[in-house]
XYZ file of C-alpha atoms in Angstrom:
651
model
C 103.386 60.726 80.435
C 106.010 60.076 83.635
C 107.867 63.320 83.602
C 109.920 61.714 87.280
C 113.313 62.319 86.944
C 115.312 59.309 86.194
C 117.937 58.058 88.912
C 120.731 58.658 86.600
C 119.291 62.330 85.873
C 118.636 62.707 89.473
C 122.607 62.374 90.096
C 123.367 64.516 87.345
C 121.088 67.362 88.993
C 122.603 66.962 92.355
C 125.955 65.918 91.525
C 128.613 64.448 93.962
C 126.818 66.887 96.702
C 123.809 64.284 96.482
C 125.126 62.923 100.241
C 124.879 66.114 101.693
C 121.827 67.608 100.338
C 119.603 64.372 101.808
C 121.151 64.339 104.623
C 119.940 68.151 104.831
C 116.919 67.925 103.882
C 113.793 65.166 104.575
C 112.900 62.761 102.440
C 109.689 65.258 100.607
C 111.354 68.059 100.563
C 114.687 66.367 98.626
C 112.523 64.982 95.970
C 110.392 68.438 95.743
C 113.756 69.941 95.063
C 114.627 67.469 92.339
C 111.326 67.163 90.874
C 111.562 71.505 90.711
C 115.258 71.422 88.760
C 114.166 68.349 86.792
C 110.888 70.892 85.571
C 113.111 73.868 85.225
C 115.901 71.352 83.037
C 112.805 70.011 80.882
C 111.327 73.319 79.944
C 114.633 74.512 78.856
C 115.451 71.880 76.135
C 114.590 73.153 72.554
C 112.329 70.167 71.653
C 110.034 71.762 74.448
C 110.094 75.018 73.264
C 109.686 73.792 70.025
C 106.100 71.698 71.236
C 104.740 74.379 73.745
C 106.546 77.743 73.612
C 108.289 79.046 76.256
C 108.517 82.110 79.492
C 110.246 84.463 80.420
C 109.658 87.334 82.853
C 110.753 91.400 81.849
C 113.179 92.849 83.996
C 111.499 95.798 85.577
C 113.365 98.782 87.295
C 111.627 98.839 90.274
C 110.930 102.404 89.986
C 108.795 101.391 86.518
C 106.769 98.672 88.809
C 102.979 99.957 88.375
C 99.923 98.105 88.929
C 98.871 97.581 85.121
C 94.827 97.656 85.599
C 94.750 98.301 81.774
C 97.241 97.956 79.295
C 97.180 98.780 75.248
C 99.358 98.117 72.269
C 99.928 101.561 70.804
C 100.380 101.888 66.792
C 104.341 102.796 67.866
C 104.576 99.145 69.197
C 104.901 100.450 72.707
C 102.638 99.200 75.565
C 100.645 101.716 77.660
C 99.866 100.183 80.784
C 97.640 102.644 82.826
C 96.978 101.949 86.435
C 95.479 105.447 88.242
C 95.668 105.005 91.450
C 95.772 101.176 90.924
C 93.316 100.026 93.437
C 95.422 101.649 96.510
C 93.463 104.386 98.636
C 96.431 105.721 99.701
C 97.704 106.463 96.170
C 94.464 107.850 95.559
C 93.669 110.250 98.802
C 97.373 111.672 98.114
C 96.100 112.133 93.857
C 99.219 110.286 93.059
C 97.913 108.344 89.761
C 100.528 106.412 87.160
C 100.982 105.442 83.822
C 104.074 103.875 82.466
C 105.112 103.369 78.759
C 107.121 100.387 78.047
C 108.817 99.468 74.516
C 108.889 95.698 74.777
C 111.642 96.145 71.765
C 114.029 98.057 73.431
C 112.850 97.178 76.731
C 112.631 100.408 77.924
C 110.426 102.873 80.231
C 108.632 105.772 80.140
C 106.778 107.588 82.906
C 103.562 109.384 81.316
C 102.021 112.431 83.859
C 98.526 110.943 84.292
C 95.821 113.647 84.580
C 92.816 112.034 86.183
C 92.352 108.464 88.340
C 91.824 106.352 85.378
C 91.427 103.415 87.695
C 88.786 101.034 86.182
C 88.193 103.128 82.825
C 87.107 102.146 79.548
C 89.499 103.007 76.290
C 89.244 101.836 72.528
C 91.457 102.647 70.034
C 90.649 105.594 67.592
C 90.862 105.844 63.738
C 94.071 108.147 63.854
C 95.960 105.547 66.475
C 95.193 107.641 69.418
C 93.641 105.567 72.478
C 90.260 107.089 73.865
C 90.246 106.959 77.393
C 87.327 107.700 78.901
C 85.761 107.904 82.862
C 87.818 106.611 86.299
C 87.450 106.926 89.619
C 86.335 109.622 91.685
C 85.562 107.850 95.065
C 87.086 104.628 96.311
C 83.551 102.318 97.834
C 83.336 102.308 101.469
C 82.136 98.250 102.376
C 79.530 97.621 105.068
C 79.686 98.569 108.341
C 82.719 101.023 107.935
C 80.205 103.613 106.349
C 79.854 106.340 109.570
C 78.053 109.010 107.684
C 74.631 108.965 106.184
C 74.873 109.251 102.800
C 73.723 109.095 99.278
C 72.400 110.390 96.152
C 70.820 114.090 95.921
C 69.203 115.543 93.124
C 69.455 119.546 92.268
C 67.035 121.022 90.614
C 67.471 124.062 89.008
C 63.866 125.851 87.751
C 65.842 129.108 86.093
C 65.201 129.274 82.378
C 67.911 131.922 82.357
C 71.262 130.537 83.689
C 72.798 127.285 85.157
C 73.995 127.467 88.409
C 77.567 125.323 89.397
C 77.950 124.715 93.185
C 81.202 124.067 94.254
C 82.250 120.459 96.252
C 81.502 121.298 100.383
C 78.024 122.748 99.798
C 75.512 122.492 102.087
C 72.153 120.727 102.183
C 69.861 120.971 104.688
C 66.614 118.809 105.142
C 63.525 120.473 106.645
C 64.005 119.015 110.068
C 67.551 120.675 110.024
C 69.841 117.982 109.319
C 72.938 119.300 106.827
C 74.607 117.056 104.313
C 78.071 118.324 102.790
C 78.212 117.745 98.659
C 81.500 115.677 97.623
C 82.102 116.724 94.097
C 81.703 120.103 91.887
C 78.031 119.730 90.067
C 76.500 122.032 87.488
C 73.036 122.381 86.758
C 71.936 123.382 83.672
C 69.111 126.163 83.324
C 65.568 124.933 82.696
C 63.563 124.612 79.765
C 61.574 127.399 78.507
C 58.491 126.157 75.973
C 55.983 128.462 74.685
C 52.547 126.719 74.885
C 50.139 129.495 72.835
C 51.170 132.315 71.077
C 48.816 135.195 69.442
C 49.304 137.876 67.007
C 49.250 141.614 68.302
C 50.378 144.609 66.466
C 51.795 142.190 63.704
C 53.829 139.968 66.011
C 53.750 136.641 67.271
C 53.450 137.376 71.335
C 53.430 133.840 73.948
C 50.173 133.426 75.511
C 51.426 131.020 77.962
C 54.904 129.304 78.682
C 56.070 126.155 80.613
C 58.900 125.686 82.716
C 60.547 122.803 83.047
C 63.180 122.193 85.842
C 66.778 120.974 84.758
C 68.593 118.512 86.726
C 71.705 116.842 87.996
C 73.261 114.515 90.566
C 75.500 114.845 93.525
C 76.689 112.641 96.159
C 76.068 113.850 99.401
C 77.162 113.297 102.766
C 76.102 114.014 106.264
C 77.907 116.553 108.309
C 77.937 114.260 111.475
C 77.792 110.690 112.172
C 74.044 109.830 114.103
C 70.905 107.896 112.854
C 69.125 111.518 112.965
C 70.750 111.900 109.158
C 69.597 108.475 107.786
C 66.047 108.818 105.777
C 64.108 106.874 103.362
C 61.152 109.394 102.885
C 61.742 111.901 99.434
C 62.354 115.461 101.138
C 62.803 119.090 99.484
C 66.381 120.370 100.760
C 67.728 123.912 101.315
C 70.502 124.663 99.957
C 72.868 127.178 102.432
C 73.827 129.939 100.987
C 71.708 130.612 97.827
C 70.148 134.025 97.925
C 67.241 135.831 96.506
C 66.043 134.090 93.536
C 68.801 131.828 93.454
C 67.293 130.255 96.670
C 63.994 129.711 95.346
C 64.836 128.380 92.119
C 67.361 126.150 92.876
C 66.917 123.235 95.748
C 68.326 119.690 96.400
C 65.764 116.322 96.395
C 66.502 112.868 98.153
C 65.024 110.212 99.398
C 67.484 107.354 100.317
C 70.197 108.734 102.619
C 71.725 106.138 104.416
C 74.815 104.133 106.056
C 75.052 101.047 103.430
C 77.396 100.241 101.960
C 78.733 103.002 99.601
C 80.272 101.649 95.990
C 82.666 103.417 93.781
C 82.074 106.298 91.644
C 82.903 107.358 88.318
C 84.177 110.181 86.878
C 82.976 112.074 83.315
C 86.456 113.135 82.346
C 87.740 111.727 78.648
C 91.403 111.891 77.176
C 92.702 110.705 73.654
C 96.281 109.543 74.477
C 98.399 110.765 72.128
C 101.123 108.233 70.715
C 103.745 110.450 68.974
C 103.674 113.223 71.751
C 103.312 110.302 74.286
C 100.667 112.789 76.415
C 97.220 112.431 77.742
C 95.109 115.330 75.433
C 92.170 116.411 77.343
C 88.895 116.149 75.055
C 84.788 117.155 76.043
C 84.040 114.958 78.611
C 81.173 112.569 78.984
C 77.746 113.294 79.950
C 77.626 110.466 82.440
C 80.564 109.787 85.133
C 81.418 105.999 84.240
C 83.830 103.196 86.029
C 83.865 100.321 84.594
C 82.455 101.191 81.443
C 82.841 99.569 78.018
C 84.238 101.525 74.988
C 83.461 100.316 71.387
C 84.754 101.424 68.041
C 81.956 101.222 65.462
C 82.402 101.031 62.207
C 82.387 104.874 60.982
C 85.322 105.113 63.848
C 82.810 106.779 66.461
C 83.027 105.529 70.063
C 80.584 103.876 71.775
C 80.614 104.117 75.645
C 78.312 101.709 77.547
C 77.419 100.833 81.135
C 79.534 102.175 84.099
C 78.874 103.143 88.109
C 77.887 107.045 87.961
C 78.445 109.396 90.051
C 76.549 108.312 93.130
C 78.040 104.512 92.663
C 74.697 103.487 91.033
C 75.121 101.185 87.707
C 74.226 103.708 84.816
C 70.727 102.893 83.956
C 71.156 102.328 80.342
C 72.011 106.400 79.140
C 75.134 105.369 76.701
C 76.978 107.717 74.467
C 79.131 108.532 71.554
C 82.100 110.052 70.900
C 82.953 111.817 67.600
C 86.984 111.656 67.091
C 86.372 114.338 64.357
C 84.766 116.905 67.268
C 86.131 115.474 70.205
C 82.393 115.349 71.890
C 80.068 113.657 73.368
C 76.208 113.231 72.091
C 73.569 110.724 73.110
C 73.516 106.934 72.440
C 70.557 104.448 72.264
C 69.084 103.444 75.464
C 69.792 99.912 76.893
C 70.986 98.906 80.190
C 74.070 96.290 80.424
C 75.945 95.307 83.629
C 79.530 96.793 84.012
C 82.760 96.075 81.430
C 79.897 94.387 78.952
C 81.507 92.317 76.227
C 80.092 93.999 73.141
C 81.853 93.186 69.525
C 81.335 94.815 66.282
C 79.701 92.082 63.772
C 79.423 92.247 60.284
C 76.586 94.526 59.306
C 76.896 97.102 62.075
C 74.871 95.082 65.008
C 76.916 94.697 68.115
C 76.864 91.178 70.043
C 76.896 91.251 73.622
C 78.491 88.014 74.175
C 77.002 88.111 78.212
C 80.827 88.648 79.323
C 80.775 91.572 82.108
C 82.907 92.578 85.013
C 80.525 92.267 87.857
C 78.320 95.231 89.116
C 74.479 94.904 88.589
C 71.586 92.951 89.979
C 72.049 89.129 88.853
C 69.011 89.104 86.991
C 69.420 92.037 84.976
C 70.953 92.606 81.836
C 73.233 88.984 81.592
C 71.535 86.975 78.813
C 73.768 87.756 75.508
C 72.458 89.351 73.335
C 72.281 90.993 68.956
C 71.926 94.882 69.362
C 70.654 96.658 66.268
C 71.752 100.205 68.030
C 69.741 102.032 64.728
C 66.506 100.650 65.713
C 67.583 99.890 69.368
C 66.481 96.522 69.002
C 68.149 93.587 71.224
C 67.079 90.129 70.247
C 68.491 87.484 72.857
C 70.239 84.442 71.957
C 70.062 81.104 73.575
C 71.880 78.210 74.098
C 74.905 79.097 76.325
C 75.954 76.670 79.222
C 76.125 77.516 82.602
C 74.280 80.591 81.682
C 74.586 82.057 85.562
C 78.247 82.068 85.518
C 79.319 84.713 82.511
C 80.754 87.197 84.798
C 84.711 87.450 84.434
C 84.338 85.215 81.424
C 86.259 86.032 78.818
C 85.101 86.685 75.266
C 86.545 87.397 71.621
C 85.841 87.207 67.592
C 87.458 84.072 66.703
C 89.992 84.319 63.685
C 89.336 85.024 60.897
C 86.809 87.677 61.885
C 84.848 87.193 58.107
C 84.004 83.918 59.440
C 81.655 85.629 62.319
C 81.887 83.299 65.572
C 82.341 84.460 68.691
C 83.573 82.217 71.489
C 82.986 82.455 75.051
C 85.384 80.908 77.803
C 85.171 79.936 81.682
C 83.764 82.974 84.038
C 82.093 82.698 87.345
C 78.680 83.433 89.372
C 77.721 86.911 90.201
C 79.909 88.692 93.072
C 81.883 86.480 95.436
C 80.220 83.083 94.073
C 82.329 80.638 94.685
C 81.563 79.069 91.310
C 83.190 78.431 88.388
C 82.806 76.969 85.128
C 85.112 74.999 82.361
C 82.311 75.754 79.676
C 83.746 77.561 76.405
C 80.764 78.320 73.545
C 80.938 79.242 69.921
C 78.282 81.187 68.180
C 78.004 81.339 64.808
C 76.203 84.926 63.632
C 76.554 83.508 60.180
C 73.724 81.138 60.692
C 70.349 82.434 60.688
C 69.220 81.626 63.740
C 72.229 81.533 65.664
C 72.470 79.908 69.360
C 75.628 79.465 71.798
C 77.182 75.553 71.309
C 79.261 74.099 73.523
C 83.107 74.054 72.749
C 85.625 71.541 74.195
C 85.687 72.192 78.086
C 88.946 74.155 80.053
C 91.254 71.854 82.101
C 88.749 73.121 85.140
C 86.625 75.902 86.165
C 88.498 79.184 85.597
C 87.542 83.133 85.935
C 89.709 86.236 84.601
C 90.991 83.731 81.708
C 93.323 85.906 79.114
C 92.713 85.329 75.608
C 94.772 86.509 72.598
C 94.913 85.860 69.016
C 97.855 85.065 67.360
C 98.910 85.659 63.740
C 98.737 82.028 62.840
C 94.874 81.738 63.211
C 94.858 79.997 66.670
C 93.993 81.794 70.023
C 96.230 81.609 73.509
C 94.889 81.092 76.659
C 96.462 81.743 80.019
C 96.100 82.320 83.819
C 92.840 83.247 85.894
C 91.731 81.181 89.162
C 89.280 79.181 90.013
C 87.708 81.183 92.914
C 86.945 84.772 92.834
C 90.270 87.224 92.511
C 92.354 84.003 93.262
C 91.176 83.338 96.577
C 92.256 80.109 98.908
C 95.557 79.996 96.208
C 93.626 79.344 93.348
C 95.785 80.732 90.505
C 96.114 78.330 87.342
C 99.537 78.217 86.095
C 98.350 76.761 82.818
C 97.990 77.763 79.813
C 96.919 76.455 76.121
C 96.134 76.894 72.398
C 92.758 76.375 71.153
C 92.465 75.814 67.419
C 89.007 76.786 65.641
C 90.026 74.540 63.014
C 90.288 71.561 64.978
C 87.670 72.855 67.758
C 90.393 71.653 70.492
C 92.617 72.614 73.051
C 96.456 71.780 73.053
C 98.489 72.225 75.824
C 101.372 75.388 75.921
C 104.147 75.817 78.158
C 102.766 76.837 81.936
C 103.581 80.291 82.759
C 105.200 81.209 86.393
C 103.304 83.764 87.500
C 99.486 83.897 88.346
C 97.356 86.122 87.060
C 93.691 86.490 88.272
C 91.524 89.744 88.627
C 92.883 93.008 87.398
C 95.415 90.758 84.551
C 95.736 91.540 81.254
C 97.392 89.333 77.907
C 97.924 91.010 74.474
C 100.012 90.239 71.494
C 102.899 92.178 70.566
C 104.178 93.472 67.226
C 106.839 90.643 67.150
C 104.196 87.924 68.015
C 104.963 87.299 71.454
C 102.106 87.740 74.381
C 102.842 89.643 77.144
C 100.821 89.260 80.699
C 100.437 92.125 83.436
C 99.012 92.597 86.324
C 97.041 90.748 88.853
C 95.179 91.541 92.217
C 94.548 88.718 94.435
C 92.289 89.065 97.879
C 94.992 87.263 100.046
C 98.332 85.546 99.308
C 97.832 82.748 101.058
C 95.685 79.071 100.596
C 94.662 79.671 104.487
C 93.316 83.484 103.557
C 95.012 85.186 106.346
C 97.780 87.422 104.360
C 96.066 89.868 102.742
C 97.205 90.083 98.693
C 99.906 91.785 96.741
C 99.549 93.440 93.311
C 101.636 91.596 90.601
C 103.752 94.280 89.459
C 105.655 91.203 86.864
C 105.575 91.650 83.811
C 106.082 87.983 81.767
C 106.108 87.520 78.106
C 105.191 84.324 76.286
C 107.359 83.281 73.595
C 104.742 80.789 70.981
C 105.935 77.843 69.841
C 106.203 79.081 65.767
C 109.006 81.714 67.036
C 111.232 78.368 68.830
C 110.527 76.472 65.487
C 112.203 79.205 62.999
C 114.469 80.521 64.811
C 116.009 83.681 63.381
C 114.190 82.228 59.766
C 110.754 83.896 59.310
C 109.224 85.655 57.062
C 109.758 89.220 56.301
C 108.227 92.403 55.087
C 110.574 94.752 53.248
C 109.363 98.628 52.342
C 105.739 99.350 52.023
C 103.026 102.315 52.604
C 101.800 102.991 55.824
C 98.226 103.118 54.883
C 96.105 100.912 52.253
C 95.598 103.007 48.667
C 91.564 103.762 47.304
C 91.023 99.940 46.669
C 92.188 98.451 49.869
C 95.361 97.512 48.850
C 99.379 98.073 49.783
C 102.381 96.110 48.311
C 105.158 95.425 49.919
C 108.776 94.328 48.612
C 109.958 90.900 50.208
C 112.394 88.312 49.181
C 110.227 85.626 51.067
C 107.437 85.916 48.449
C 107.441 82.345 47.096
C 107.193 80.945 51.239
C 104.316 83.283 52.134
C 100.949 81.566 51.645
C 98.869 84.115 54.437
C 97.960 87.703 55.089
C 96.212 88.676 58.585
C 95.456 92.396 59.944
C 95.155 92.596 63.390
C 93.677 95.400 65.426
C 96.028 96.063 68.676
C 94.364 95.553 72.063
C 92.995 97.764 74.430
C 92.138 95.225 77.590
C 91.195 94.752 81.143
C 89.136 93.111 83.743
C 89.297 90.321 81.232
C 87.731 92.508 78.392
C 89.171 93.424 75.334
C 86.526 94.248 72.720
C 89.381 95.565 70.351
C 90.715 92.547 69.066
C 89.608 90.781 65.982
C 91.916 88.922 62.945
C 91.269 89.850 59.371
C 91.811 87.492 56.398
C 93.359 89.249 53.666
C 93.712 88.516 50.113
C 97.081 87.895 49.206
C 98.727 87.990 45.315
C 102.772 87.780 44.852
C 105.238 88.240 42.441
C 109.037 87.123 42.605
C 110.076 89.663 45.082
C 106.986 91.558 46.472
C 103.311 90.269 48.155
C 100.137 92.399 47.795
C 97.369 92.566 50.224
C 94.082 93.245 49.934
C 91.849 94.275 52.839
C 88.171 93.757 53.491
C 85.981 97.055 52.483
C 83.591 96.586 54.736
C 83.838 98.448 57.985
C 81.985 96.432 59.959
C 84.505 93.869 59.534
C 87.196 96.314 59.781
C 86.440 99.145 61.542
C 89.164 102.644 60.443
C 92.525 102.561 62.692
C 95.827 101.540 62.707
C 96.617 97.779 62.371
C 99.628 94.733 62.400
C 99.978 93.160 59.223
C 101.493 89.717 59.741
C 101.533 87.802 56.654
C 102.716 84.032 57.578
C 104.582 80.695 55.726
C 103.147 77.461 54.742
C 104.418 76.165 58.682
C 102.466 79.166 60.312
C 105.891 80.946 61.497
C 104.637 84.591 61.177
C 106.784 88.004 60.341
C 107.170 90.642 62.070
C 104.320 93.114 61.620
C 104.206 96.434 59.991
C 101.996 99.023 60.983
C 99.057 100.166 58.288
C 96.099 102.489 58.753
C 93.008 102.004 57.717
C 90.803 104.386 56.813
């Protein structure tokens, strides 16, 4: 279609001034200007809105402006957009870490004290509409060649059976040719393992004949005290800790072998907080065994919390040690064993099994842990699926349950190669775990190869895409501003009106209570096509307005009084004088997203009966399908214009 202005519209845009504005400007730049107002006329005419939606950004105070690296839709209908220290050093060496609470009703905001750096975090929402969030930051990385101290890894061993020992951040290590290393971080070691071998009787009594010791363990980064190739070593070596007296000193020592100046990545912190909606507070809870950044959070279907993946402590990827989190005792135990890259894609699927789709976030060797994946977690069993496109270029893809979630496909969209790879890749997938030997088929192709791509489902069974770049955290002015509805129905894309600001790594999209999107964040390298201006956080906050909100107007659908939660037999009735119009019921689990990953989302089908002036829904009773927490009901007309939704718990 010719969208060029027409001359009688051009004189209309530049009125009798027409004379003077050429005579200004050069012949490119005049017609950029009318080609921009001509755009900016088009997009405003209700027949547009009507076909492709419409933008519009938030106004922000600007002392509310926060780098959004996550953002979640609380069961309140407020947005929770955590950034830490929000990828800024400075914020972070000063411990000045942000959260801000914004009601995208009222439009108002809330600063929330933020305990910990919850920079690059993982959070899922919990049965009773808290929001777990769980590990951070507790070094920024240090890139090569800026790394001036040997450093690294040690391990403390501790061979006490009868106490743990806890050495404080500062102390000293020193190897057995002298050479001290400094500890960065608090560490506790836990006392060692007593097991008798052989016991005997004697005088009536069970007496040990023999006993074994064995040495407990943990992990510190250390650091040497002075810059100097005499500290770098690649040979394992017992280390002294300075100090420790008496038996202290021979029970407890430090072991490394790889102390060097490469390049040192970020680590992650154990620390886990349920944030609490009501009080609006971060509620310290145990935390996790393992430090984690950039982990993945899961809800399963009994409402425990899976946490997966992560860098540790020392920056290493954890090796595949994942762990659970009981909402009911606010700890911590042990998970089944399997290794994933970090931010894995993993979705609850109908019979428990989780599908790692082969979405991730980045960190991990390229040929480890990237092929998708079903994980049976009871028998720890991961059978790998085939089929998928472009199979090399899954990291910052994004993934999601297509709606409705009883139907049990799972689509896959764009991403990029591992690292800085300058590829990218147009390839969606479906797979559908209904079949019984399910495999990854190609869907219709993106406009062009695109990473960080936000996906978000929308109440009338279709799913909106927006933003990302083609090159790696936007790089050489690579931002899309495009965005577009795919249908599952019709397997095809449609276009939607183009948003205005671009949004690559460190974005996030999620749907709002009133059916709007709203898009956060973004982190580009550089500002510039050239590279040479180095990038600014998007701190803009733009909602989407869908195209069923331009075509009703002020007439949708609406849900009158109700119950807050869903009675013995899944069901809650609601009074509505729009019960003749209404022909479909969805729940739909708020988001918890970034880096691209939101494992949170899903769409359920409902069953739906009505009378004259009332609607009954009936939800799913299997909890694979809908795992416990709070949810949107949205029930919808025969034109797919949606209500407003009202919040119900699951239990």
């Amino acid at each position: 279609m010719d969208h060029r202005p027409s001359e009688k519209l051009r004189k209309t845009l530049l009125g009798g001034g027409a004379v003077m504005v050429l005579a200004a400007l050069n012949a490119p730049a005049a017609l950029s200007f009318i080609e921009e107002r001509y755009h900016a006329y088009k997009i405003a005419q209700p027949g547009y809105k009507r076909k492709y939606g419409s933008w519009a950004k938030v106004a922000v105070p600007d002392e509310y402006r926060v780098n959004a690296i996550h953002a979640a839709l609380l069961r309140t209908g407020k947005v929770l957009l955590i950034a830490g220290s929000g990828n800024d050093q400075k914020k972070f060496d000063s411990g000045t870490f942000e959260t801000v609470l914004w009601d995208p009703a009222k439009n108002t905001f809330k600063k929330i004290p933020t305990p910990e750096d919850f920079f690059c975090a993982g959070h899922t929402q919990l049965p009773d509409g808290r929001l777990l969030v769980a590990g951070g930051t507790a070094r920024y990385e240090i890139l090569d060649g800026e790394v001036k101290k040997a450093g690294g890894g040690m391990r403390v061993k501790n061979e006490s059976p009868d106490k743990a020992i806890t050495l404080k951040k500062g102390t000293v290590f020193r190897s057995p040719s002298g050479v001290e290393y400094v500890s960065k971080f608090d560490v506790t070691v836990p006392k060692a393992q007593r097991e008798f071998e052989v016991s005997y009787f004697e005088s009536g009594q069970m007496k040990p004949w023999n006993t074994k010791v064995t040495a407990a363990e943990a992990r510190v980064f250390v650091e040497a005290r002075q810059e100097g190739a005499q500290a770098l070593t690649t040979e394992a070596a017992q280390y002294e800790i300075v100090g420790l007296k008496g038996a202290d000193a021979d029970n407890v020592y430090g072991l490394a072998q790889r102390l060097t100046t490469e390049k040192q990545d970020f680590q992650g912190i154990k620390a886990a907080y349920e944030f609490d909606p009501r009080a609006e507070k971060y509620i310290p809870v145990a935390p996790m065994k393992d430090a984690r950044w950039y982990p993945t959070l899961v809800t399963l279907d009994d409402g425990r919390v899976l946490a997966v993946s992560g860098l540790n402590d020392v920056g290493d990827v954890v090796p595949g040690d994942n762990e659970i989190y009981d909402p009911t005792t606010k700890k911590w135990s042990k998970g089944p064993f399997r290794y994933f890259p970090t931010y894995p894609s993993l979705f609850l699927t109908k019979g428990g099994k989780l599908l790692y789709s082969g979405s991730n976030a980045g960190y991990g060797p390229a040929e480890k842990g990237r092929e998708p994946g079903l994980w049976d977690l009871e028998k720890n069993t991961f059978t790998r699926i085939g089929g998928l496109t472009d199979p090399d270029q899954l990291e910052t893809s994004a993934s999601l349950m297509l709606p409705p979630v009883q139907d049990q496909k799972v689509m896959v969209l764009g991403g990029g190669g591992v690292g800085e790879s300058p590829k990218s890749t147009a390839r969606t997938a479906i797979i559908d775990l209904s079949e019984a030997s399910p495999v990854f088929r190609d869907g219709p192709a993106l406009p062009q190869g695109t990473r960080y791509l936000s996906s978000v489902l929308l109440p009338d069974d279709t799913v909106f895409t927006t933003g990302g770049s083609r090159e790696y955290r936007g790089r050489s002015g690579s931002d899309i501003l495009k965005a577009q509805f795919y249908s599952p129905a019709a397997n095809a894309f449609t276009a939607a009106a183009d948003p205005t600001v671009g949004r690559n790594y460190h974005s996030e999209a999620l749907l709002l209570p009133d059916g709007r999107v709203a898009t956060f964040g973004s982190d580009p390298l550089f500002d510039d096509k050239d590279n040479t201006k180095l990038g600014t956080f998007e701190q803009r906050i733009e909602v989407f307005t869908p195209p069923y909100l331009h075509k009703a107007g002020a007439d949708r659908p609406a849900l009158g009084e109700g119950p807050q939660e869903i009675d013995q037999n899944g069901r809650a009735t609601f009074r509505t004088k729009d019960a003749a119009r209404i022909t479909r019921a969805r729940l739909m689990r708020p988001s918890a997203v970034t880096h691209t990953t939101d494992v949170e989302q899903r769409s359920i089908a409902l069953g739906l009966t009505k009378t004259r002036d009332s609607v009954t829904v009936r939800v799913p009773q299997d909890r694979t399908l809908v795992p416990p927490g709070w949810y949107m009901l949205f029930v919808t007309d025969g034109d797919g214009t949606p209500s407003e939704a009202k919040w119900i718990q699951v239990g």
